[in-house]
Amino acid sequence: GNSVTQMEGPVTLSEEAFLTINCTYTATGYPSLFWYVQYPGEGLQLLLKATKADDKGSNKGFEATYRKETTSFHLEKGSVQVSDSAVYFCALKVDAGNMLTFGGGTRLMVKP
Amino acid sequence: EPEVTQTPSHQVTQMGQEVILRCVPISNHLYFYWYRQILGQKVEFLVSFYNNEISEKSEIFDDQFSVERPDGSNFTLKIRSTKLEDSAMYFCASKSQGAVEKLFFGSGTQLSVL
């Protein structure tokens, strides 16, 4: 079956530090990959996506590259801000179905 | 930006009781979803709904669950006889016809079954 594994949190960083949140996946077929973010008190929001191998998704300074050879989609940001504090979810979708398969979420806490 | 609205934000109920979780999707959206997240576990897909019928559902979505779009704006999830293990955060989501993958999520309803 399909599954997503991401590093457990919380991840605590100082402002301007480099961020990596690891995500690996198992999927039948060729999935599309996503990162969603949930800020406190809000719903999940699409942060970025990649639909095929070697694609790089980027948004708001965050990046993730679809690595088929390592079945990974690690999230990175060069310099985090306090406002980036949130829970980050890695997810995949295969074929034309509507179902997203999520990882467990990683809480990021950025201290000033 | 338009948003998906869920009510209530918290719901406490006794085991065996029926609960209805309510969602108002974004007005021009056509695809509707429910997901849930049990504390400490992954966000799990429950059901998708399109053109007034269920288009896909997971193993979790058994006979105790039902969804309905009773009017042009609301999308509800009903649990007929709640169990302790139904305690979770329930997320509603919607997307438009043209948005292949961008789901808009509500902020969730925390259901606690006692």
CSV table of C-alpha atoms in Angstrom, one decimal, chain A residues 3-5 32 34 36 38 41-46 49 51 89 93 95-105, chain B residues 1 31 33 35 37 40-45 48 55-58 89 91 95 100-108:
chain,number,residue,atom,x,y,z
A,3,SER,CA,2.5,5.3,3.0
A,4,VAL,CA,4.4,8.4,4.0
A,5,THR,CA,7.0,8.6,6.8
A,32,SER,CA,2.5,13.3,-6.8
A,34,PHE,CA,3.0,17.5,-1.4
A,36,TYR,CA,1.0,20.9,3.6
A,38,GLN,CA,-1.0,23.9,9.4
A,41,GLY,CA,-5.9,27.5,14.8
A,42,GLU,CA,-6.1,27.1,11.0
A,43,GLY,CA,-6.7,24.3,8.5
A,44,LEU,CA,-4.0,22.6,6.4
A,45,GLN,CA,-2.8,24.7,3.5
A,46,LEU,CA,-0.9,23.5,0.4
A,49,LYS,CA,4.0,20.2,-4.7
A,51,THR,CA,4.3,15.8,-9.7
A,89,PHE,CA,2.6,17.4,6.7
A,93,LYS,CA,-1.5,11.0,-4.2
A,95,ASP,CA,-3.4,8.0,-10.0
A,96,ALA,CA,-6.6,9.9,-10.7
A,97,GLY,CA,-8.1,9.2,-7.3
A,98,ASN,CA,-8.9,11.9,-4.7
A,99,MET,CA,-7.3,10.4,-1.7
A,100,LEU,CA,-4.2,12.0,-0.1
A,101,THR,CA,-2.0,9.8,2.1
A,102,PHE,CA,-0.4,11.9,4.8
A,103,GLY,CA,2.6,11.5,7.0
A,104,GLY,CA,2.2,12.0,10.8
A,105,GLY,CA,3.2,15.7,10.7
B,1,GLU,CA,-8.7,34.1,0.5
B,31,TYR,CA,-15.4,18.1,-4.6
B,33,TYR,CA,-13.8,15.5,1.6
B,35,TYR,CA,-10.2,13.4,6.8
B,37,GLN,CA,-6.5,12.7,12.7
B,40,GLY,CA,-0.5,11.2,17.7
B,41,GLN,CA,-1.4,9.5,14.5
B,42,LYS,CA,-1.5,10.3,10.8
B,43,VAL,CA,-4.2,12.3,9.0
B,44,GLU,CA,-6.4,9.7,7.4
B,45,PHE,CA,-8.7,9.9,4.4
B,48,SER,CA,-14.8,12.0,-1.0
B,55,SER,CA,-16.9,8.9,-5.1
B,56,GLU,CA,-14.4,7.2,-2.8
B,57,LYS,CA,-14.2,6.0,0.8
B,58,SER,CA,-11.7,4.3,3.0
B,89,MET,CA,-9.8,15.9,14.9
B,91,PHE,CA,-11.0,17.9,8.8
B,95,LYS,CA,-11.6,21.8,-4.2
B,100,VAL,CA,-6.4,19.2,-9.8
B,101,GLU,CA,-4.8,18.8,-6.5
B,102,LYS,CA,-5.2,21.9,-4.3
B,103,LEU,CA,-7.4,21.1,-1.5
B,104,PHE,CA,-8.6,23.8,0.9
B,105,PHE,CA,-9.0,22.5,4.4
B,106,GLY,CA,-11.0,23.7,7.3
B,107,SER,CA,-9.5,24.2,10.8
B,108,GLY,CA,-11.1,21.0,12.1
